Every structure is written in structure tokens, then in C-alpha cells.
């Protein structure tokens, strides 16, 4: 890697041998406010420093300044020089993190009547119907452009993600930028970093001379966002920390928030789709999904919130792009959910991703059952009862699918693992309905038969779709989606290119005097011969080649066989193997990315998602007129009343289950579950390896804990991890990192430098 140099003394004017610019777009850089530019060529740096007596100032050509970045200040590691926690302190921190999965006792919580536990934890004032945006004063527009200038000044050369993660780059570039952008009171910084990542990824497509550099800048934005989120997670524990992380990931922001008045674009929002000031806002989680920030979404802090939202422990009111039946009379803040204090019939639990995923699996199972019943009892001359049931239910299911596409937009919906199967089903079902209705109007039995034939080809779509639902984290299905995309793209390119062979062979046959025009093969026949040669099924095309031309016909067919059957298929296999290898190499990130997509898309805001097919069709015809007649308050009351009546059994089951299993019970003395029957027997005692689990069933006695605490800190002297970068003590190291004679250093056993 051509990274920063390790010799800080090679400075001339304003630059140094490390490729670190000490003056950037915001003025001279100090130790606490530094913009770092990484360059590969030290001679270019020195030439720039000698020639910067005038003209524009760029990140690589900086103005003269006497202030230099001192590596000892940047290499100073507070966690290696400060007093470390004992093992007991570390265990207390672990238990604090465990509190994020538990609730307080039933008499210690103060919650809203709807079961929401807010962050302040105090007595609630008057109940808020519509919670205003608590982050509306954050200067998002300023932060976005500030981060962009910092990243542009920091990176001038291309680096891979692995190179950005190396210790030297972490010390010289990533860590200072993390410290610079860190603000414990600003939850929009992560969102702004991901917005900049999207912009850099977009720029790499049309700025060819900066293509790899922009990719590096995009990766740096993702890496800094991940480290900032982890820092928030480490410094804020317990339920308050969980709510803070939730605000960072799922709080909505707008890129032009608090921008100068002359810059903000005019927005014309219809009152029908009004969301009370939340229009056009997106969350950091949504931006991460669109920009495919898989490393960020796979981090432990992100997965903690994604899992909490998926299970329904963290609740919030999502924003939407377009609602068919909007009901935004109430807007709930980001909060924790206590099912013990919530009403039994809580209609908001229907939009919890885990609950909705189970409901969708049940709905799709019903759809497959009705489809099979319809096809087994098919009649061309009339509509059977089973076909009518399938038509009605499939129409409701298609409405639900189209509403999902409108909810968060095409870019998010197509990131779903089975989105292409759903879209294919909707297209085939629409074609079936058009032909079936036209045949019914004209009384054509042939068209009715064709309509059912069209419907029959849905079977290869429905059954794999159910498998995708039941096994969403299976590597076969995850890789199959990406490989199908590559296969279709390459197939279209091949058809386009090999179309010239088809035209050449057809025109050769038209000019062959030895073959009568009526005996000349038509384009469909030629295409079949070419397709068989392509897949190596049959050589009829080569045998019939002299019918096109005595010499040119066989020559074209042989060339096509080499290109199509040998070269093309070899390239196709290589591309598909490479795609599968990339996915398998980072299988965890791919699985967690799909989990994030499923979680984000599962939180719905439209009222139509509370109605199961086919009741959603009735809801459109009944509620849409009421939306224009009633006030928002009365429309909301009628809507939730109907939802509770239609889903009462399901809501009761959800409430009973969540009151028992949503949150883990308070931490007990035992560390593992014990299975004892009512006769006092432990079935694990009959296992050969029972002692391997039994040793963790109870916490050790206090004297053992005291002994562990006494041996927690060990005497440790020698070089630090940072000293291994340069190999000599002449490098600029942090004073605390130098090993001094006669001075020993204490370090706790669990202290690990994570960079």
C-alpha cells in the first residue's frame, strides 16, 4: 500500500512527508481541528509547497503556515494512558448492555397509556397526539457540506477498504476524522455521512478521472459512520443508550434542513398526503440501504437497533413516500415498548416487522392454496367458485404489493430478496385478468383457455417465493438473486450481439438460388437452431448450414458455435462463479443487509397495511371517500375501530405472546436455562456433557469473584501496539505509549485496542 509515510520530520513549508496537509478548506489546521490529505508521492507534496505562493488553494496545494500536525498528539491513546477499569467494571458494563434487552420491574416504569417508554424516564405531561420533530433544530445542510469538504481534503488517492482499515491509516486519517466529527448531541452526523457516501458513489459513474478516488471517499464515509455509531454505543449504555442509537438510525432528516432560505427547493405537498412536517424526510437506515452500506449495517451497533425494531422493542412512526390511505393524525416518537402497560388490542403491533413477516407467510400460503385449487378445477367456459376466490384474494395481495412499492420507493423495495418474484407475479396476474375479462365479454372460449394458460406459468414463481420467505437467510437464495441479475444482463448482451448472425443467415438464405423461397427456413426456425447450438443440445443448425450458402453458411455456424457455446458459456460460468465467491466471502454482511432491508420495509405507515387481503380492497372503496369528508380525528377513530374488529383474534394473540416473550426477564442468579420438571428432575443430568453447561448455570461464590478481581490487573511493560508501526523509538509516539525505564504499566486483561 502506498500509504502515509511514517517520518513526520520531512516537512517543508506547509506539507510533510506523510502526505498530510496542514491547511484545508476551513483554514489552518491545529492539533484538535485537522484535515488530513493522504498522498502517495512525497516529491509532489514538496513541489506543491514550494509553488503555493499564489492562485487557488486545493487540498493538495495548501497555503503557507507555521502550524504542523504533531504525530505524538494524534498517536496519543487515552485508553492506553488513562487508568483502566477492573474486570468488575467491565462486567458491570456488560450487564448494562444486557439491560437493553430487559425491562425494569412492573412498579418501576413510567410509560404512556399506549405502552411507550420514552427516553427521559420521568412523569409524562399531557398526552401528545402528534409528536413534533425533536431534531428540527439540527443543521443538517451545514453538516452535509462540512463533511464533504473534510472528506475531499482528506483523500486524494485511491485506497481499498482493507487499506483504510489498516492501523497506520486508522491512526493518521480515520481516527482524527472520527474525533473531529464526533458530537454527542448531534444525532444527524451519521445520516450526513451516509448522504455523502451516496453522492460520492454517484460521482464515480461520470467522473472517470476520479472514479477510484470517489469510491475511496465513499468507503471512508461509511467507515467513519460505523465508528461514530460504535462510539455512541460504547459511551451510552442501558435503555438510554438503546434509544440514542435508535434516534441515530431511524430518526427522519431532510437534506435541506435549516439551509439558507434561497437554497431550499419549493415543495408542493397535497393536503391528502400531508404528514405534519415529516414529508420528504428519510432515516439513516434507509440511506444506508439505498447506498448498500453493508459494512455499516453489519456492525454490532446497527444490528442491535435493527433487531430491536424487528422484534418491536423499539417503536416509531415511519415516514412514507406515498400512501394509498394515509392516516397521520397521530405521530409517535421513537420509544421503547412495554406490552404490559399497552392495551390488549393495539393495532400498531400489526406493523412490527416480525409480526408482519409471519402474517405475510400465512397470506402467501393461502394464495398458493387458492391457486392450486383454481388450476385443479379449471373451466374454460365459466368461472368456478375456486377461481373467483383466487381472483379476489390475488387482487388484494397485488394491492398490498403495489402499496409496499409506493411506501418506500422502488430503490428500497427492489433490495428485498424476493421483490423480483412478487413483481413478476403481479405482471402475470394482470395479463391473466386482462385476457380473462376480454374473453368473458366476447364470449370467446379460446381466450378463456389462453388466460388460464397464462395463469399456469405462475407456479414456477409462487413456490420458490414461499421458500424465499421461509429461508430468507439461506446463502443459496441470497446468491441466486445476485446471480440471476448477472445472468439476465449477460444473456441480453449475447442476444443483442448474436442477432447479427441471425440476420446474416436469413439474408444468405434469401440469396441462395438453389433453395426455393418457400423452402427457406424462417427466422423462428433459425433462432431455434442457434439456441440449440448455444446450449449444446443439437447440431441441426450446422447440418442445415449449406442451405444458407455453400461456404459462408457453415463458416458462420461454426464461428457462432465457438463464440456462443464455448466462449460465451465459459465467460458466463466465470462471472457467476465470481459473483458467488464474493457473496460467500462476506456472507455475514450479506445476510445482515437483507435482514436490515426486511426490517425497514416491514415498518409500514399506511393504514391499508392493517387490512388483510381481500379486505384491503374493501377498505379502499370505503375509507377513501371518508378521507375527503371527515376530519382527521374522526377518520382515525373509524379506521382504528375497523382494524381492531377485523384483527381482534390476531391482536389478542400478539398481546399475550409479547407480554411474556418480547423482553427478556430481569437478570437472575443463573447464567443459563435449567430444564427441571415438576418432580424436581433436571433432564440435562442424563446427558454425557451435562457438566459443560452446569458450570455456567450459577454465578461463582463471592470469594472466587474477589480472587478474580485481585488478579484482574497484570504488570505489563514494553512496547505498545503503536510502536510497532515504525519499529524505532525515533518515531513520534504518544508520551504515554513510550516504555520508560523502571516504570511499569497496568493494563486490564480485557483491554483491546480496536482502533
Tab-separated table of C-alpha atoms in Angstrom, residues 220-521:
chain	number	residue	atom	x	y	z
A	220	UNK	CA	-14.278	6.370	4.152
A	221	UNK	CA	-17.688	7.931	4.846
A	222	UNK	CA	-19.112	4.503	5.632
A	223	UNK	CA	-16.168	3.595	7.853
A	224	UNK	CA	-16.402	6.854	9.839
A	225	UNK	CA	-20.171	6.437	10.215
A	226	UNK	CA	-19.656	2.929	11.583
A	227	UNK	CA	-17.036	4.105	14.085
A	228	UNK	CA	-19.181	7.045	15.240
A	229	UNK	CA	-22.135	4.737	15.813
A	230	UNK	CA	-19.924	2.317	17.745
A	231	UNK	CA	-18.605	5.178	19.864
A	232	UNK	CA	-22.162	6.213	20.737
A	233	UNK	CA	-22.887	2.599	21.641
A	234	UNK	CA	-19.840	2.369	23.915
A	235	UNK	CA	-20.448	5.632	25.740
A	236	UNK	CA	-24.224	5.294	26.188
A	237	UNK	CA	-25.392	2.086	27.817
A	238	UNK	CA	-28.653	0.787	29.131
A	239	UNK	CA	-32.048	1.742	27.793
A	240	UNK	CA	-30.982	5.364	27.298
A	241	UNK	CA	-28.195	4.169	25.012
A	242	UNK	CA	-30.627	1.995	23.070
A	243	UNK	CA	-32.900	4.977	22.486
A	244	UNK	CA	-29.942	7.132	21.431
A	245	UNK	CA	-28.852	4.586	18.823
A	246	UNK	CA	-32.450	4.315	17.648
A	247	UNK	CA	-32.623	8.080	17.156
A	248	UNK	CA	-29.413	7.991	15.127
A	249	UNK	CA	-30.663	5.242	12.804
A	250	UNK	CA	-34.419	5.740	12.456
A	251	UNK	CA	-34.970	9.441	13.209
A	252	UNK	CA	-36.013	11.202	9.965
A	253	UNK	CA	-33.969	14.043	8.465
A	254	UNK	CA	-34.166	16.185	5.359
A	255	UNK	CA	-31.001	17.130	3.418
A	256	UNK	CA	-32.062	20.803	3.165
A	257	UNK	CA	-32.935	21.035	6.858
A	258	UNK	CA	-32.053	24.535	8.171
A	259	UNK	CA	-30.487	25.539	4.854
A	260	UNK	CA	-30.499	29.236	3.823
A	261	UNK	CA	-33.934	30.304	2.524
A	262	UNK	CA	-32.684	30.925	-1.003
A	263	UNK	CA	-31.369	27.359	-1.350
A	264	UNK	CA	-34.307	25.285	-0.141
A	265	UNK	CA	-36.356	23.969	-3.081
A	266	UNK	CA	-40.055	24.691	-3.196
A	267	UNK	CA	-42.205	21.740	-2.227
A	268	UNK	CA	-45.849	21.394	-3.197
A	269	UNK	CA	-47.406	18.812	-0.924
A	270	UNK	CA	-51.052	17.903	-1.309
A	271	UNK	CA	-53.067	18.055	1.881
A	272	UNK	CA	-54.222	14.486	1.256
A	273	UNK	CA	-50.645	13.198	1.679
A	274	UNK	CA	-49.632	15.614	4.460
A	275	UNK	CA	-47.508	14.077	7.221
A	276	UNK	CA	-47.348	17.054	9.565
A	277	UNK	CA	-43.909	18.321	8.579
A	278	UNK	CA	-42.276	14.909	8.057
A	279	UNK	CA	-42.702	14.948	4.281
A	280	UNK	CA	-39.575	14.216	2.282
A	281	UNK	CA	-37.571	13.055	5.299
A	282	UNK	CA	-35.520	9.873	5.342
A	283	UNK	CA	-33.726	7.941	8.034
A	284	UNK	CA	-30.066	6.975	8.190
A	285	UNK	CA	-31.161	3.333	7.946
A	286	UNK	CA	-32.921	3.999	4.642
A	287	UNK	CA	-29.926	5.885	3.215
A	288	UNK	CA	-27.640	3.013	4.275
A	289	UNK	CA	-29.874	0.540	2.432
A	290	UNK	CA	-30.023	2.631	-0.748
A	291	UNK	CA	-26.253	3.176	-0.742
A	292	UNK	CA	-25.695	-0.524	0.082
A	293	UNK	CA	-23.549	0.267	3.121
A	294	UNK	CA	-23.287	-3.380	4.079
A	295	UNK	CA	-20.328	-2.981	6.422
A	296	UNK	CA	-22.165	-0.249	8.347
A	297	UNK	CA	-25.365	-2.286	8.595
A	298	UNK	CA	-23.421	-5.375	9.666
A	299	UNK	CA	-21.843	-3.603	12.644
A	300	UNK	CA	-22.969	-4.678	16.102
A	301	UNK	CA	-24.478	-1.288	16.962
A	302	UNK	CA	-26.583	-1.233	13.795
A	303	UNK	CA	-27.725	-4.814	14.243
A	304	UNK	CA	-28.732	-4.060	17.828
A	305	UNK	CA	-31.241	-1.448	16.650
A	306	UNK	CA	-32.317	-3.471	13.613
A	307	UNK	CA	-33.088	-6.441	15.859
A	308	UNK	CA	-34.937	-4.221	18.352
A	309	UNK	CA	-37.072	-2.713	15.579
A	310	UNK	CA	-37.651	-6.130	14.014
A	311	UNK	CA	-38.930	-7.576	17.288
A	312	UNK	CA	-40.936	-4.460	18.152
A	313	UNK	CA	-38.945	-3.423	21.220
A	314	UNK	CA	-38.226	-0.056	19.598
A	315	UNK	CA	-41.269	1.598	18.034
A	316	UNK	CA	-41.575	4.697	15.897
A	317	UNK	CA	-43.836	6.199	13.271
A	318	UNK	CA	-42.178	5.813	9.858
A	319	UNK	CA	-42.300	8.285	7.027
A	320	UNK	CA	-43.509	7.228	3.599
A	321	UNK	CA	-43.168	8.301	0.008
A	322	UNK	CA	-46.814	7.772	-0.916
A	323	UNK	CA	-49.785	6.304	0.971
A	324	UNK	CA	-52.949	4.985	-0.642
A	325	UNK	CA	-54.934	5.516	2.579
A	326	UNK	CA	-52.922	7.970	4.707
A	327	UNK	CA	-53.753	8.265	8.399
A	328	UNK	CA	-51.233	10.611	10.024
A	329	UNK	CA	-53.438	12.009	12.752
A	330	UNK	CA	-51.005	10.623	15.343
A	331	UNK	CA	-47.226	10.565	15.226
A	332	UNK	CA	-45.425	8.670	17.953
A	333	UNK	CA	-41.846	9.443	18.991
A	334	UNK	CA	-39.044	6.912	18.970
A	335	UNK	CA	-39.516	4.966	22.189
A	336	UNK	CA	-39.371	1.558	23.816
A	337	UNK	CA	-42.463	-0.583	24.001
A	338	UNK	CA	-43.756	-2.159	27.204
A	339	UNK	CA	-46.505	-4.641	26.319
A	340	UNK	CA	-47.543	-4.972	29.971
A	341	UNK	CA	-48.806	-1.379	30.043
A	342	UNK	CA	-50.198	-1.318	26.491
A	343	UNK	CA	-53.818	-2.074	25.572
A	344	UNK	CA	-54.669	-5.606	24.541
A	345	UNK	CA	-55.953	-4.534	21.124
A	346	UNK	CA	-53.039	-2.430	19.952
A	347	UNK	CA	-53.387	-2.027	16.192
A	348	UNK	CA	-49.858	-0.593	15.888
A	349	UNK	CA	-48.397	-4.050	16.577
A	350	UNK	CA	-49.550	-5.139	13.127
A	351	UNK	CA	-46.726	-3.120	11.555
A	352	UNK	CA	-43.980	-4.711	13.647
A	353	UNK	CA	-41.640	-6.364	11.086
A	354	UNK	CA	-41.541	-9.759	12.813
A	355	UNK	CA	-45.320	-9.896	13.138
A	356	UNK	CA	-45.818	-8.676	9.601
A	357	UNK	CA	-43.362	-11.259	8.263
A	358	UNK	CA	-45.325	-14.081	9.906
A	359	UNK	CA	-48.580	-12.661	8.556
A	360	UNK	CA	-47.123	-12.385	5.047
A	361	UNK	CA	-46.024	-16.021	5.116
A	362	UNK	CA	-49.548	-17.057	6.128
A	363	UNK	CA	-51.084	-14.849	3.422
A	364	UNK	CA	-48.810	-16.267	0.756
A	365	UNK	CA	-49.593	-19.810	1.851
A	366	UNK	CA	-53.297	-19.054	1.407
A	367	UNK	CA	-52.540	-17.583	-2.033
A	368	UNK	CA	-50.721	-20.750	-3.131
A	369	UNK	CA	-53.557	-22.917	-1.830
A	370	UNK	CA	-56.182	-20.945	-3.728
A	371	UNK	CA	-54.019	-21.012	-6.864
A	372	UNK	CA	-53.670	-24.798	-6.751
A	373	UNK	CA	-57.406	-25.184	-6.119
A	374	UNK	CA	-58.182	-22.870	-9.039
A	375	UNK	CA	-55.946	-24.713	-11.510
A	376	UNK	CA	-57.155	-28.175	-10.469
A	377	UNK	CA	-60.772	-27.117	-11.058
A	378	UNK	CA	-60.202	-25.005	-14.165
A	379	UNK	CA	-63.074	-24.487	-16.575
A	380	UNK	CA	-62.727	-22.635	-19.855
A	381	UNK	CA	-66.407	-21.926	-20.319
A	382	UNK	CA	-67.269	-20.469	-16.912
A	383	UNK	CA	-65.838	-19.015	-13.731
A	384	UNK	CA	-65.669	-21.603	-10.981
A	385	UNK	CA	-66.035	-20.767	-7.306
A	386	UNK	CA	-62.373	-21.544	-6.650
A	387	UNK	CA	-61.283	-19.258	-9.487
A	388	UNK	CA	-63.423	-16.409	-8.139
A	389	UNK	CA	-61.875	-16.820	-4.684
A	390	UNK	CA	-58.398	-16.789	-6.224
A	391	UNK	CA	-59.149	-13.686	-8.328
A	392	UNK	CA	-60.418	-11.726	-5.334
A	393	UNK	CA	-57.659	-12.787	-2.962
A	394	UNK	CA	-54.881	-12.324	-5.543
A	395	UNK	CA	-56.225	-8.845	-6.314
A	396	UNK	CA	-55.952	-7.923	-2.632
A	397	UNK	CA	-52.465	-9.404	-2.450
A	398	UNK	CA	-51.408	-7.408	-5.545
A	399	UNK	CA	-52.764	-4.214	-3.985
A	400	UNK	CA	-50.677	-4.905	-0.884
A	401	UNK	CA	-47.585	-5.438	-3.057
A	402	UNK	CA	-48.129	-2.216	-5.019
A	403	UNK	CA	-48.671	-0.317	-1.768
A	404	UNK	CA	-45.335	-1.608	-0.500
A	405	UNK	CA	-43.607	-0.289	-3.608
A	406	UNK	CA	-45.204	3.134	-3.088
A	407	UNK	CA	-44.417	3.174	0.643
A	408	UNK	CA	-40.617	3.466	0.440
A	409	UNK	CA	-39.994	3.740	-3.283
A	410	UNK	CA	-38.656	1.442	-5.966
A	411	UNK	CA	-34.996	1.583	-4.827
A	412	UNK	CA	-35.744	0.196	-1.359
A	413	UNK	CA	-38.390	-2.297	-2.430
A	414	UNK	CA	-36.175	-3.930	-5.058
A	415	UNK	CA	-33.498	-4.549	-2.421
A	416	UNK	CA	-35.835	-7.116	-0.926
A	417	UNK	CA	-34.740	-10.658	-1.595
A	418	UNK	CA	-37.968	-11.791	-3.270
A	419	UNK	CA	-39.099	-8.497	-4.826
A	420	UNK	CA	-38.460	-9.678	-8.385
A	421	UNK	CA	-40.716	-12.693	-7.824
A	422	UNK	CA	-43.534	-10.526	-6.464
A	423	UNK	CA	-43.300	-8.098	-9.382
A	424	UNK	CA	-43.323	-10.993	-11.857
A	425	UNK	CA	-46.439	-12.429	-10.230
A	426	UNK	CA	-48.254	-9.074	-10.393
A	427	UNK	CA	-47.403	-8.729	-14.099
A	428	UNK	CA	-48.584	-12.257	-14.958
A	429	UNK	CA	-51.736	-11.863	-12.857
A	430	UNK	CA	-52.548	-8.575	-14.602
A	431	UNK	CA	-52.080	-10.178	-18.021
A	432	UNK	CA	-54.320	-13.090	-16.966
A	433	UNK	CA	-57.058	-10.726	-15.786
A	434	UNK	CA	-56.967	-8.660	-18.992
A	435	UNK	CA	-57.285	-11.720	-21.241
A	436	UNK	CA	-59.869	-13.369	-18.977
A	437	UNK	CA	-62.117	-10.292	-18.825
A	438	UNK	CA	-61.857	-9.727	-22.580
A	439	UNK	CA	-62.731	-13.367	-23.254
A	440	UNK	CA	-65.692	-13.159	-20.870
A	441	UNK	CA	-67.007	-10.038	-22.644
A	442	UNK	CA	-66.644	-11.502	-26.128
A	443	UNK	CA	-67.718	-14.983	-25.092
A	444	UNK	CA	-64.564	-16.494	-26.568
A	445	UNK	CA	-63.727	-19.889	-25.111
A	446	UNK	CA	-60.297	-19.795	-26.761
A	447	UNK	CA	-59.338	-16.585	-24.950
A	448	UNK	CA	-60.564	-18.067	-21.674
A	449	UNK	CA	-58.314	-21.066	-22.236
A	450	UNK	CA	-55.362	-18.782	-23.059
A	451	UNK	CA	-55.992	-16.780	-19.881
A	452	UNK	CA	-55.794	-19.915	-17.735
A	453	UNK	CA	-52.690	-20.999	-19.634
A	454	UNK	CA	-51.105	-17.654	-18.761
A	455	UNK	CA	-52.069	-18.170	-15.126
A	456	UNK	CA	-50.490	-21.645	-15.127
A	457	UNK	CA	-46.987	-20.204	-15.589
A	458	UNK	CA	-47.298	-18.544	-12.164
A	459	UNK	CA	-46.449	-21.872	-10.496
A	460	UNK	CA	-42.646	-21.506	-11.021
A	461	UNK	CA	-42.956	-18.107	-9.318
A	462	UNK	CA	-45.107	-18.935	-6.307
A	463	UNK	CA	-43.357	-21.995	-4.941
A	464	UNK	CA	-39.808	-20.529	-4.919
A	465	UNK	CA	-41.290	-17.366	-3.375
A	466	UNK	CA	-42.537	-19.362	-0.396
A	467	UNK	CA	-39.085	-20.890	0.005
A	468	UNK	CA	-37.571	-17.382	-0.047
A	469	UNK	CA	-39.975	-16.384	2.738
A	470	UNK	CA	-39.202	-19.372	4.931
A	471	UNK	CA	-35.407	-19.290	4.385
A	472	UNK	CA	-34.537	-15.610	3.856
A	473	UNK	CA	-31.014	-16.000	5.258
A	474	UNK	CA	-30.039	-19.023	3.197
A	475	UNK	CA	-26.905	-18.357	1.147
A	476	UNK	CA	-28.360	-20.206	-1.832
A	477	UNK	CA	-31.241	-17.744	-2.181
A	478	UNK	CA	-29.106	-14.688	-1.452
A	479	UNK	CA	-26.569	-15.663	-4.098
A	480	UNK	CA	-29.291	-16.793	-6.515
A	481	UNK	CA	-30.757	-13.292	-6.606
A	482	UNK	CA	-27.426	-11.685	-7.495
A	483	UNK	CA	-26.508	-14.413	-9.976
A	484	UNK	CA	-29.867	-14.119	-11.759
A	485	UNK	CA	-29.193	-10.420	-12.226
A	486	UNK	CA	-25.803	-11.126	-13.790
A	487	UNK	CA	-27.209	-13.948	-15.918
A	488	UNK	CA	-30.019	-11.830	-17.358
A	489	UNK	CA	-27.688	-8.923	-18.112
A	490	UNK	CA	-25.171	-11.126	-19.898
A	491	UNK	CA	-27.915	-13.010	-21.773
A	492	UNK	CA	-29.398	-9.777	-23.107
A	493	UNK	CA	-25.965	-8.673	-24.288
A	494	UNK	CA	-25.444	-12.025	-26.026
A	495	UNK	CA	-28.838	-11.905	-27.754
A	496	UNK	CA	-28.065	-8.398	-28.939
A	497	UNK	CA	-24.650	-9.391	-30.302
A	498	UNK	CA	-25.690	-12.716	-31.836
A	499	UNK	CA	-28.662	-11.087	-33.568
A	500	UNK	CA	-26.265	-10.219	-36.356
A	501	UNK	CA	-25.686	-13.920	-37.046
A	502	UNK	CA	-29.453	-14.430	-37.342
A	503	UNK	CA	-29.830	-11.623	-39.890
A	504	UNK	CA	-26.786	-12.787	-41.859
A	505	UNK	CA	-28.084	-16.348	-42.125
A	506	UNK	CA	-31.567	-15.206	-43.132
A	507	UNK	CA	-30.234	-12.896	-45.836
A	508	UNK	CA	-27.906	-15.622	-47.122
A	509	UNK	CA	-30.867	-17.991	-47.486
A	510	UNK	CA	-32.795	-15.318	-49.412
A	511	UNK	CA	-29.969	-15.057	-51.922
A	512	UNK	CA	-29.454	-18.807	-52.412
A	513	UNK	CA	-30.777	-19.788	-55.845
A	514	UNK	CA	-30.552	-23.497	-55.067
A	515	UNK	CA	-33.276	-23.249	-52.413
A	516	UNK	CA	-36.830	-22.265	-53.235
A	517	UNK	CA	-38.192	-19.289	-51.213
A	518	UNK	CA	-40.929	-21.406	-49.647
A	519	UNK	CA	-38.327	-23.969	-48.515
A	520	UNK	CA	-36.067	-21.308	-47.000
A	521	UNK	CA	-36.008	-21.527	-43.139
